[in-house]
Amino acid sequence: MAGGDLEPVIGLEIHVQLRTATKMFCGCALGFGEPPNTRTCPVCLGLPGALPVANAEAIHYGLMIGMALDSELAPVSTFHRKNYFYPDLPKGYQISQFDLPLCSGGKLGEVNIHRVHLEEDAAKLNHAGASGRIEGADSSIVDFNRGGTPLAEIVTEPELRSAEQVGEWLRLLRTTLRTLGVSDVNMEEGSLRCDANISLRPVGTDQLGTKTELKNMNSFRFIERGIRAEVERQRAIIEAGETVTQETLHFDPKSESITSLRSKEEAHDYRYFPEPDLPPVVITEEMLARAAASLPELPAAREQRYIETLSLSPETARVFAWRAELADYFDAVCAADQSLDPHVAANWVTELQGRLGDEEAEDSKVTAAALAQLAAMVVSSQVNQGGAKQVLDQLVAAGGEPASIVADQGLEAVGGADELAPIVAAALEANPELTERLRSGDMKPIGVIVGEVMKQTRGRADGKEVTALVRKQLGLS
Amino acid sequence: MIDRDELLHVARLARLALHEDELDATAGELSTILGHVAAIEELDLEGVEPTAHIGDVSDSLRADHVRPSLARDVALAPAPAIRDDGFLVPSPQGE
Ligand SMILES: [Zn+2]
């Protein structure tokens, strides 16, 4: 299949740590950063005879996720044992779900969801270097605090087509999960982890190429870079007429290199069988009603509301809604001054965010009330656009109140015809040739006149008003 | 009938060290078990609900309430080796 255009086919598996108080199958408190092995019990240590009992809240969060993703919720769901040996898994198996996951199908944005199931997280392995105790061998230290943390695994259909699309969609997913309140969704701390299955195929075909699995990428930037690197690696292999090997890969963001984890093929022979220690989970009407009642306004709905109720542009609606913090800030600006046109509020929020870069507006020195006040002052012509942007710069740098900044710095718009008319008249008088051209209907020189008035007023005049005065004084309208 | 290669594969997955002289007997026992399951598969189970669990299952979930964890020295007591308050184990191969 060398030659021809190739397109990436990408599917994602996302592991989300749920924000319950206790672990999936025991009453140990979840912990992050606690001293090692202080959050364990016979169940999460996998001691013989200990019996797991599923956490009702984890099921509840799973149902909320399923509803948010428009999945079909199983009336009865079962747990299975996924068998493999690894030191981070004390029982020799992970309790997961197999043929009856909690949620099947669904959709988020443009991407279809394959399934969502619940499982338990593994413990944490820390490399210990060569050990004297275990002769001649490299050794690791196991901390079981994380072992048994509830996870929702969200599996997409292989429908994503580019690294950029993956990044954008993951941000939507993260915002959705954060809005649901079911997880901290912090990639750096590992509460949101993403694996990507990647293959290439000739454009316009349905055939599936050999896929590789890129494991455990822990930031959006690395995910995009990792996928881009793997797509290019596969493209080079295929264009050289060779075949891609199915394997599990690790992307090193420092060197941008991709290495095989060389997992043995039998490692994928998990021999799932039903977990005999856990009865099936029967989803009751009460559970469904409670999950439905717990759903907040989700990004997709918020996007719709911004478009339909506030008539924001679809682009702005998406930028805000897909970034919950920004949308919350925008809502706060609108709430601070309900007479403010949402368009105007949106423009100023965008203007502010442009100055903040990655920083969240709500973490900046600019309060929603201050931004609302500034926007209102522009609307009522107390300050013009240019002046207001200067005020915004100062708010970003040092905070404060727009009205007093305007007063302190003399940025008030030169308001009203009374004050402006003589200045406009003087500008026309000083430029007789331009005035003649304007009078004869050639409006090109008007910029020069406006510029002159701006100079005289140190930029505090309203350009539209100056234009109107020029027309009026020359009897043009 | 399970053959020798299949038996060795399954044994390796289960981390069972089978000696040469155990292979035939173990293959025979496993084949008997599989034969029993195959016999069950012959039954006409049309209209019978699949059994996911042998208990008489009424739902049993746990409220999300914290219970005390073990003291660390108790948790670590059965560890074959301890370092930095953790279980010291051989590093998994290939990592
Ligand atoms: Zn526990």
Coordinates of C-alpha atoms and ligand atoms in Angstrom, one line a residue:
Chain A
M1 CA 0.0 0.0 0.0
A2 CA 2.9 2.3 -0.6
G3 CA 2.0 5.6 -2.3
G4 CA -1.3 7.4 -2.3
D5 CA -2.5 9.7 0.5
L6 CA -2.6 8.2 3.9
E7 CA -4.8 9.4 6.8
P8 CA -4.4 8.7 10.5
V9 CA -7.1 6.7 12.3
I10 CA -7.0 7.4 16.0
G11 CA -8.9 5.9 18.9
L12 CA -8.5 7.0 22.5
E13 CA -8.7 5.2 25.9
I14 CA -9.0 7.7 28.7
H15 CA -8.6 6.7 32.3
V16 CA -10.3 9.1 34.8
Q17 CA -9.8 8.9 38.5
L18 CA -13.1 9.5 40.2
R19 CA -13.3 11.9 43.0
T20 CA -15.0 9.7 45.6
A21 CA -14.1 9.8 49.2
T22 CA -13.1 6.1 49.3
K23 CA -11.6 3.5 47.0
M24 CA -13.6 1.4 44.4
F25 CA -13.9 -1.7 46.5
C26 CA -12.9 -0.8 50.1
G27 CA -13.3 2.0 52.6
C28 CA -9.8 3.3 52.4
A29 CA -9.7 7.1 51.8
L30 CA -8.3 8.2 48.5
G31 CA -5.1 9.9 48.9
F32 CA -2.6 12.0 46.9
G33 CA 0.8 12.7 48.4
E34 CA 0.1 10.9 51.7
P35 CA 3.1 9.0 53.2
P36 CA 3.4 5.7 51.3
N37 CA 1.3 2.7 52.3
T38 CA -0.9 4.6 54.8
R39 CA -4.1 4.1 52.8
T40 CA -4.4 0.3 52.7
C41 CA -6.5 -2.5 54.0
P42 CA -6.8 -6.2 53.4
V43 CA -9.0 -5.6 50.3
C44 CA -6.7 -3.2 48.5
L45 CA -3.6 -5.2 49.5
G46 CA -5.2 -8.2 48.0
L47 CA -4.8 -10.3 51.2
P48 CA -6.4 -13.8 51.0
G49 CA -10.1 -13.9 52.1
A50 CA -10.7 -10.1 51.9
L51 CA -13.9 -9.3 50.0
P52 CA -14.5 -6.3 47.8
V53 CA -17.7 -4.3 47.9
A54 CA -18.4 -1.8 45.1
N55 CA -18.6 1.9 46.0
A56 CA -22.1 3.2 45.3
E57 CA -20.8 6.8 44.6
A58 CA -18.4 5.4 42.0
I59 CA -21.4 3.8 40.2
H60 CA -23.3 7.1 40.6
Y61 CA -20.4 9.0 39.0
G62 CA -20.2 6.4 36.2
L63 CA -23.9 6.9 35.5
M64 CA -23.4 10.7 35.4
I65 CA -20.6 10.3 32.9
G66 CA -22.7 7.9 30.8
M67 CA -25.6 10.4 30.8
A68 CA -23.2 13.3 29.9
L69 CA -21.9 11.2 26.9
D70 CA -25.3 10.2 25.9
S71 CA -24.5 6.5 26.4
E72 CA -26.8 3.6 26.8
L73 CA -26.8 2.7 30.5
A74 CA -26.8 -1.0 31.3
P75 CA -29.7 -2.1 33.5
V76 CA -27.4 -4.8 34.9
S77 CA -23.7 -4.5 34.8
T78 CA -21.0 -7.0 36.0
F79 CA -17.4 -7.0 37.1
H80 CA -14.7 -9.2 35.7
R81 CA -11.2 -10.2 36.7
K82 CA -8.6 -9.1 34.2
N83 CA -5.6 -11.4 34.9
Y84 CA -2.0 -10.4 34.6
F85 CA 1.0 -10.4 36.9
Y86 CA 2.6 -7.1 37.8
P87 CA 3.9 -5.9 41.1
D88 CA 1.5 -3.0 41.1
L89 CA -1.4 -5.4 41.2
P90 CA -1.5 -7.4 44.4
K91 CA -4.2 -9.9 43.5
G92 CA -2.7 -10.9 40.2
Y93 CA -5.8 -9.5 38.5
Q94 CA -7.5 -6.1 38.2
I95 CA -11.2 -5.9 38.8
S96 CA -12.6 -4.3 35.6
Q97 CA -15.6 -4.8 33.4
F98 CA -15.8 -6.9 30.3
D99 CA -19.0 -7.8 28.4
L100 CA -21.5 -5.8 30.5
P101 CA -19.9 -2.4 31.0
L102 CA -21.9 0.3 32.8
C103 CA -22.2 2.5 29.6
S104 CA -22.2 1.5 26.0
G105 CA -22.1 3.8 23.0
G106 CA -22.6 7.5 23.1
K107 CA -21.2 10.7 21.7
L108 CA -19.3 13.8 22.7
G109 CA -18.8 16.6 20.2
E110 CA -18.3 14.9 16.9
V111 CA -16.7 11.8 18.3
N112 CA -18.6 8.6 19.0
I113 CA -18.0 6.8 22.3
H114 CA -17.5 3.0 22.3
R115 CA -18.0 2.3 26.0
V116 CA -17.4 3.5 29.5
H117 CA -16.6 1.0 32.2
L118 CA -15.4 1.1 35.8
E119 CA -12.3 -0.5 37.3
E120 CA -9.7 -0.1 40.0
D121 CA -6.4 1.7 39.6
A122 CA -3.1 0.0 40.1
A123 CA -0.6 0.8 42.9
K124 CA 2.4 3.0 42.3
L125 CA 5.8 1.6 41.5
N126 CA 8.9 3.6 42.3
H127 CA 12.2 2.5 40.9
A128 CA 14.7 1.7 43.6
G129 CA 17.8 1.0 41.6
A130 CA 19.9 -2.1 42.2
S131 CA 19.1 -3.6 45.6
G132 CA 21.3 -5.5 48.0
R133 CA 18.3 -7.4 49.3
I134 CA 17.3 -8.9 46.0
E135 CA 20.5 -10.0 44.7
G136 CA 21.9 -8.7 41.5
A137 CA 18.5 -7.4 40.3
D138 CA 17.0 -4.1 39.7
S139 CA 14.2 -3.5 42.2
S140 CA 11.1 -1.4 42.7
I141 CA 9.2 -0.1 45.8
V142 CA 5.4 -0.5 45.8
D143 CA 3.2 2.1 47.4
F144 CA -0.4 0.8 47.6
N145 CA -2.1 4.1 48.4
R146 CA -3.3 4.6 44.8
G147 CA -4.2 0.9 44.4
G148 CA -7.9 0.5 44.2
T149 CA -8.7 4.1 43.3
P150 CA -11.9 4.1 41.2
L151 CA -11.3 4.7 37.5
A152 CA -13.7 5.3 34.7
E153 CA -12.2 4.1 31.4
I154 CA -13.7 6.0 28.4
V155 CA -13.1 4.4 25.1
T156 CA -13.8 6.3 21.8
E157 CA -14.5 4.8 18.4
P158 CA -11.4 5.1 16.1
E159 CA -12.8 8.3 14.5
L160 CA -10.2 10.9 15.3
R161 CA -8.1 12.0 12.3
S162 CA -5.4 14.3 13.6
A163 CA -3.3 15.2 16.7
E164 CA -4.9 18.6 16.8
Q165 CA -8.4 17.1 16.8
V166 CA -7.4 14.8 19.6
G167 CA -6.1 17.8 21.6
E168 CA -9.3 19.8 21.0
W169 CA -11.6 16.9 21.8
L170 CA -9.7 15.9 25.0
R171 CA -10.1 19.5 26.2
L172 CA -13.9 19.2 25.6
L173 CA -13.9 15.9 27.5
R174 CA -11.9 17.3 30.4
T175 CA -14.2 20.3 30.6
T176 CA -17.2 18.0 30.6
L177 CA -15.8 15.8 33.4
R178 CA -14.8 18.8 35.4
T179 CA -18.2 20.4 35.0
L180 CA -19.7 17.1 36.1
G181 CA -17.6 17.2 39.2
V182 CA -16.7 13.5 39.0
S183 CA -12.9 14.0 38.8
D184 CA -10.1 16.5 39.3
V185 CA -9.1 15.7 35.7
N186 CA -5.6 16.8 36.4
M187 CA -3.2 15.3 33.9
E188 CA 0.0 16.3 35.7
E189 CA -1.3 14.5 38.9
G190 CA -2.4 11.5 36.8
S191 CA -6.2 11.8 37.5
L192 CA -6.7 12.0 33.7
R193 CA -4.5 9.7 31.6
C194 CA -4.7 9.0 27.9
D195 CA -3.6 6.1 25.6
A196 CA -4.0 6.4 21.8
N197 CA -4.4 3.7 19.3
I198 CA -3.0 4.9 16.0
S199 CA -3.0 3.4 12.5
L200 CA -2.8 4.8 8.9
R201 CA -4.9 3.9 5.9
P202 CA -5.3 5.2 2.4
V203 CA -7.7 8.1 2.3
G204 CA -11.2 7.1 1.3
T205 CA -11.0 3.5 2.4
D206 CA -12.5 1.7 5.3
Q207 CA -9.6 -0.7 5.8
L208 CA -7.8 -0.7 9.1
G209 CA -4.0 -0.7 9.1
T210 CA -2.0 -2.3 11.9
K211 CA -2.3 -0.2 14.9
T212 CA 0.1 0.7 17.7
E213 CA -0.7 1.9 21.1
L214 CA 0.9 5.0 22.5
K215 CA 0.8 4.7 26.3
N216 CA 0.3 7.0 29.3
M217 CA 0.8 10.5 27.9
N218 CA 0.3 13.0 30.7
S219 CA -0.2 16.4 29.1
F220 CA -2.2 17.7 26.2
R221 CA 1.0 19.0 24.6
F222 CA 2.7 15.6 24.8
I223 CA -0.3 13.8 23.5
E224 CA -0.4 16.0 20.4
R225 CA 3.3 15.8 19.8
G226 CA 3.4 12.0 20.5
I227 CA 0.6 11.3 18.0
R228 CA 2.2 13.5 15.4
A229 CA 5.5 11.7 15.9
E230 CA 3.9 8.3 15.7
V231 CA 1.9 9.2 12.6
E232 CA 5.1 10.3 10.9
R233 CA 6.9 7.2 12.0
Q234 CA 4.2 4.9 10.5
R235 CA 4.0 7.0 7.3
A236 CA 7.7 6.6 6.8
I237 CA 7.5 2.8 7.3
I238 CA 4.5 2.4 4.9
E239 CA 6.0 4.7 2.3
A240 CA 9.2 2.6 2.4
G241 CA 7.0 -0.4 1.5
E242 CA 7.4 -2.1 4.9
T243 CA 4.8 -3.0 7.4
V244 CA 4.0 -1.6 10.8
T245 CA 4.4 -3.9 13.8
Q246 CA 1.6 -4.1 16.3
E247 CA 3.2 -3.0 19.6
T248 CA 2.9 -0.8 22.6
L249 CA 4.9 2.4 22.5
H250 CA 6.2 5.0 24.8
F251 CA 6.7 8.6 23.7
D252 CA 9.6 10.5 25.3
P253 CA 8.7 14.2 25.1
K254 CA 12.2 15.3 25.9
S255 CA 13.9 13.5 23.0
E256 CA 10.7 13.3 20.8
S257 CA 11.6 9.7 20.4
I258 CA 9.2 6.7 20.4
T259 CA 10.4 3.4 21.9
S260 CA 8.7 0.0 22.1
L261 CA 7.7 -1.2 25.5
R262 CA 8.3 -4.7 24.2
S263 CA 5.4 -6.2 26.1
K264 CA 5.1 -9.9 25.4
E265 CA 2.2 -10.8 23.2
E266 CA 0.8 -13.0 26.0
A267 CA 0.5 -10.0 28.2
H268 CA -2.7 -9.2 26.2
D269 CA -4.1 -12.6 27.0
Y270 CA -6.0 -11.4 30.1
R271 CA -8.3 -14.4 30.5
Y272 CA -11.2 -12.3 31.7
F273 CA -13.7 -14.2 33.9
P274 CA -16.6 -13.0 36.0
E275 CA -15.6 -11.7 39.5
P276 CA -17.3 -14.2 41.8
D277 CA -16.9 -11.9 44.8
L278 CA -19.1 -9.1 43.4
P279 CA -22.8 -9.5 42.6
P280 CA -24.0 -7.8 39.4
V281 CA -24.8 -4.1 39.8
V282 CA -28.5 -3.5 39.2
I283 CA -29.2 0.0 38.1
T284 CA -32.4 1.1 39.7
E285 CA -34.8 3.9 38.7
E286 CA -33.8 5.8 41.9
M287 CA -30.1 5.6 40.8
L288 CA -30.9 6.9 37.4
A289 CA -33.1 9.7 38.8
R290 CA -30.4 10.8 41.2
A291 CA -27.7 10.8 38.5
A292 CA -30.0 12.8 36.1
A293 CA -30.7 15.3 38.9
S294 CA -27.0 15.7 39.5
L295 CA -26.2 16.8 36.0
P296 CA -25.1 20.4 35.6
E297 CA -25.2 22.4 32.4
L298 CA -22.7 20.7 30.2
P299 CA -20.4 22.3 27.6
A300 CA -22.4 21.3 24.6
A301 CA -25.6 22.6 26.2
R302 CA -23.8 25.8 27.3
E303 CA -22.6 26.3 23.7
Q304 CA -26.2 26.0 22.5
R305 CA -27.4 28.4 25.1
Y306 CA -24.8 31.0 24.2
I307 CA -25.8 30.8 20.5
E308 CA -29.5 30.6 20.9
T309 CA -30.2 32.7 24.0
L310 CA -27.3 35.2 23.9
S311 CA -26.8 35.0 20.1
L312 CA -23.1 34.9 20.5
S313 CA -21.2 33.7 17.3
P314 CA -20.8 29.9 17.1
E315 CA -17.0 30.4 17.3
T316 CA -17.1 32.5 20.5
A317 CA -19.8 30.2 22.0
R318 CA -17.5 27.2 21.5
V319 CA -14.4 28.9 22.7
F320 CA -16.1 29.9 26.0
A321 CA -18.2 26.7 26.5
W322 CA -15.4 24.3 25.9
R323 CA -13.3 26.1 28.5
A324 CA -15.5 26.0 31.6
E325 CA -13.4 28.5 33.6
L326 CA -13.7 31.1 30.8
A327 CA -17.4 30.5 30.4
D328 CA -17.9 30.9 34.2
Y329 CA -16.0 34.2 34.0
F330 CA -18.1 35.4 31.1
D331 CA -21.3 34.4 33.0
A332 CA -20.0 36.4 36.0
V333 CA -19.3 39.5 33.8
C334 CA -22.9 39.3 32.4
A335 CA -24.3 38.8 35.9
A336 CA -22.3 41.8 37.3
D337 CA -24.1 44.1 34.9
Q338 CA -27.3 42.7 33.5
S339 CA -27.9 45.7 31.2
L340 CA -24.7 44.8 29.4
D341 CA -25.1 43.4 25.9
P342 CA -23.7 39.8 25.9
H343 CA -21.8 40.6 22.7
V344 CA -20.0 43.5 24.3
A345 CA -19.3 41.4 27.4
A346 CA -18.0 38.6 25.2
N347 CA -15.7 41.0 23.3
W348 CA -14.1 42.3 26.4
V349 CA -13.7 38.8 27.9
T350 CA -12.0 37.8 24.7
E351 CA -9.9 41.0 24.8
L352 CA -8.9 40.1 28.4
Q353 CA -8.1 36.4 27.7
G354 CA -5.9 37.5 24.8
R355 CA -3.8 39.4 27.3
L356 CA -3.7 36.5 29.8
G357 CA -2.5 33.7 27.6
D358 CA -2.7 30.5 29.6
E359 CA -3.7 32.2 32.8
E360 CA -7.4 31.9 33.7
A361 CA -9.3 35.1 33.8
E362 CA -10.7 34.2 37.3
D363 CA -7.2 33.9 38.6
S364 CA -6.2 37.3 37.1
K365 CA -6.3 40.7 38.9
V366 CA -9.3 41.7 36.7
T367 CA -12.5 41.0 38.5
A368 CA -15.6 40.2 36.5
A369 CA -17.2 43.3 38.1
A370 CA -14.3 45.5 36.9
L371 CA -14.5 44.2 33.4
A372 CA -18.3 44.7 33.3
Q373 CA -17.8 48.3 34.5
L374 CA -15.2 49.0 31.9
A375 CA -17.4 47.6 29.1
A376 CA -20.3 49.7 30.3
M377 CA -18.1 52.8 30.3
V378 CA -17.3 52.2 26.7
V379 CA -20.9 51.7 25.8
S380 CA -21.9 54.9 27.5
S381 CA -19.0 56.7 25.8
Q382 CA -17.3 57.6 29.0
V383 CA -14.1 56.2 27.6
N384 CA -13.3 55.3 24.0
Q385 CA -12.0 51.9 22.8
G386 CA -8.4 53.0 22.8
G387 CA -8.6 54.4 26.3
A388 CA -10.5 51.4 27.5
K389 CA -7.7 49.1 26.2
Q390 CA -5.2 51.2 28.2
V391 CA -7.3 50.8 31.3
L392 CA -7.5 47.0 30.6
D393 CA -3.7 46.8 30.4
Q394 CA -3.5 48.5 33.8
L395 CA -6.2 46.2 35.3
V396 CA -4.2 43.2 34.1
A397 CA -1.0 44.5 35.6
A398 CA -2.3 45.8 38.9
G399 CA -6.0 45.3 39.3
G400 CA -8.2 48.2 40.5
E401 CA -11.4 49.9 39.5
P402 CA -11.9 51.2 35.9
A403 CA -13.7 54.4 36.9
S404 CA -10.9 55.6 39.1
I405 CA -8.2 54.6 36.7
V406 CA -9.9 56.6 34.0
A407 CA -10.3 59.6 36.3
D408 CA -6.7 59.3 37.6
Q409 CA -5.2 59.1 34.2
G410 CA -7.4 61.6 32.5
L411 CA -8.6 59.0 30.0
E412 CA -12.2 60.2 29.9
A413 CA -13.6 60.4 26.4
V414 CA -13.9 63.9 25.1
G415 CA -17.6 63.6 25.2
G416 CA -20.4 65.4 23.5
A417 CA -20.5 67.8 20.5
D418 CA -19.9 70.8 22.7
E419 CA -16.4 69.9 23.6
L420 CA -15.5 68.2 20.4
A421 CA -17.0 70.6 17.8
P422 CA -14.4 73.4 18.2
I423 CA -11.6 70.8 17.9
V424 CA -13.1 69.4 14.8
A425 CA -13.6 72.8 13.4
A426 CA -10.0 73.8 14.1
A427 CA -8.8 70.6 12.4
L428 CA -10.8 71.4 9.3
E429 CA -9.6 74.9 9.2
A430 CA -6.0 73.8 9.5
N431 CA -6.3 71.6 6.4
P432 CA -8.2 73.6 3.7
E433 CA -7.3 71.4 0.8
L434 CA -8.5 68.2 2.5
T435 CA -11.6 70.0 3.6
E436 CA -12.3 70.9 0.0
R437 CA -11.9 67.3 -1.1
L438 CA -14.2 66.2 1.7
R439 CA -16.8 68.8 0.8
S440 CA -16.8 67.6 -2.8
G441 CA -17.6 64.0 -1.6
D442 CA -14.1 62.4 -1.6
M443 CA -14.1 60.9 1.9
K444 CA -10.6 59.5 1.7
P445 CA -8.9 62.3 3.7
I446 CA -11.3 61.9 6.7
G447 CA -8.7 59.7 8.4
V448 CA -6.3 62.5 8.5
I449 CA -8.9 64.8 10.2
V450 CA -9.8 62.1 12.7
G451 CA -6.1 61.6 13.4
E452 CA -5.6 65.3 14.0
V453 CA -8.6 65.4 16.4
M454 CA -7.2 62.3 18.2
K455 CA -3.9 64.0 18.6
Q456 CA -5.5 67.1 20.0
T457 CA -7.5 65.0 22.5
R458 CA -4.7 62.6 23.3
G459 CA -6.7 59.8 21.8
R460 CA -9.8 60.4 24.0
A461 CA -12.2 61.3 21.3
D462 CA -14.6 58.7 19.8
G463 CA -13.7 58.2 16.2
K464 CA -17.3 57.7 15.1
E465 CA -18.4 60.8 16.8
V466 CA -15.6 62.8 15.1
T467 CA -16.6 61.5 11.7
A468 CA -20.2 62.5 12.4
L469 CA -19.2 66.0 13.4
V470 CA -17.1 66.4 10.2
R471 CA -20.0 65.4 8.1
K472 CA -22.3 67.8 10.0
Q473 CA -20.0 70.7 9.9
L474 CA -19.4 70.3 6.1
G475 CA -23.2 69.9 5.5
L476 CA -22.6 66.4 4.1
S477 CA -25.4 64.6 5.9
Chain B
M1 CA -8.2 -32.5 24.6
I2 CA -5.7 -29.9 25.6
D3 CA -2.3 -30.3 24.0
R4 CA 1.1 -29.9 25.5
D5 CA 1.9 -26.5 23.9
E6 CA -1.5 -25.1 25.1
L7 CA -0.9 -26.4 28.6
L8 CA 2.6 -24.8 28.7
H9 CA 1.1 -21.5 27.5
V10 CA -1.6 -21.5 30.1
A11 CA 0.9 -22.5 32.8
R12 CA 3.2 -19.7 31.8
L13 CA 0.3 -17.1 31.9
A14 CA -0.6 -18.4 35.4
R15 CA 3.1 -18.4 36.5
L16 CA 2.9 -22.1 37.2
A17 CA 6.2 -24.0 37.0
L18 CA 5.2 -27.5 35.7
H19 CA 7.8 -30.2 35.8
E20 CA 8.2 -32.5 32.8
D21 CA 6.7 -35.4 34.7
E22 CA 3.6 -33.4 35.6
L23 CA 2.6 -32.4 32.1
D24 CA 0.7 -35.5 31.0
A25 CA -1.3 -35.8 34.3
T26 CA -2.1 -32.0 34.3
A27 CA -3.1 -32.1 30.7
G28 CA -5.4 -35.0 31.5
E29 CA -7.0 -33.2 34.5
L30 CA -7.6 -30.0 32.5
S31 CA -9.1 -31.9 29.6
T32 CA -11.5 -33.6 32.0
I33 CA -12.6 -30.1 33.3
L34 CA -13.0 -28.8 29.8
G35 CA -14.9 -31.8 28.9
H36 CA -17.3 -31.2 31.7
V37 CA -17.9 -27.6 30.6
A38 CA -18.3 -28.9 27.0
A39 CA -21.0 -31.2 28.3
I40 CA -22.8 -28.3 29.9
E41 CA -22.6 -26.4 26.7
E42 CA -24.6 -29.2 25.0
L43 CA -27.6 -28.4 27.2
D44 CA -30.6 -26.7 25.7
L45 CA -30.6 -23.4 27.7
E46 CA -33.1 -21.6 25.5
G47 CA -34.9 -19.0 27.6
V48 CA -32.7 -19.4 30.6
E49 CA -31.2 -16.2 32.0
P50 CA -27.3 -16.2 31.9
T51 CA -26.0 -16.5 35.5
A52 CA -23.5 -13.8 36.3
H53 CA -23.3 -14.8 40.0
I54 CA -24.2 -17.8 42.0
G55 CA -25.7 -16.0 45.0
D56 CA -29.3 -14.9 45.3
V57 CA -28.4 -11.5 44.2
S58 CA -29.9 -8.5 45.7
D59 CA -27.9 -5.4 45.1
S60 CA -25.1 -4.8 47.5
L61 CA -23.3 -1.5 47.1
R62 CA -21.3 0.3 49.8
A63 CA -21.9 3.8 50.9
D64 CA -18.9 6.1 50.2
H65 CA -17.8 6.3 53.8
V66 CA -14.2 6.3 54.9
R67 CA -13.1 3.5 57.2
P68 CA -9.8 3.4 59.0
S69 CA -6.9 2.0 57.0
L70 CA -4.2 -0.3 58.4
A71 CA -1.3 1.1 60.3
R72 CA 1.7 1.1 58.0
D73 CA 3.8 -1.3 60.0
V74 CA 0.8 -3.8 60.0
A75 CA 0.4 -3.4 56.2
L76 CA 4.1 -4.0 55.6
A77 CA 4.5 -6.8 58.1
P78 CA 4.0 -9.6 55.5
A79 CA 6.4 -7.9 53.0
P80 CA 9.4 -10.1 52.0
A81 CA 11.5 -6.9 52.0
I82 CA 10.9 -3.3 52.9
R83 CA 12.5 0.0 51.8
D84 CA 11.4 3.6 52.1
D85 CA 8.2 2.5 53.8
G86 CA 7.3 0.4 50.8
F87 CA 7.2 -3.2 49.5
L88 CA 10.6 -3.9 47.9
V89 CA 10.1 -6.1 44.9
P90 CA 12.1 -7.2 41.8
S91 CA 11.6 -4.7 39.0
P92 CA 9.2 -6.1 36.4
Q93 CA 11.0 -7.2 33.2
G94 CA 11.2 -4.9 30.3
E95 CA 10.6 -1.7 32.3
Ligands
ZN1 ZN -8.4 -0.5 51.2

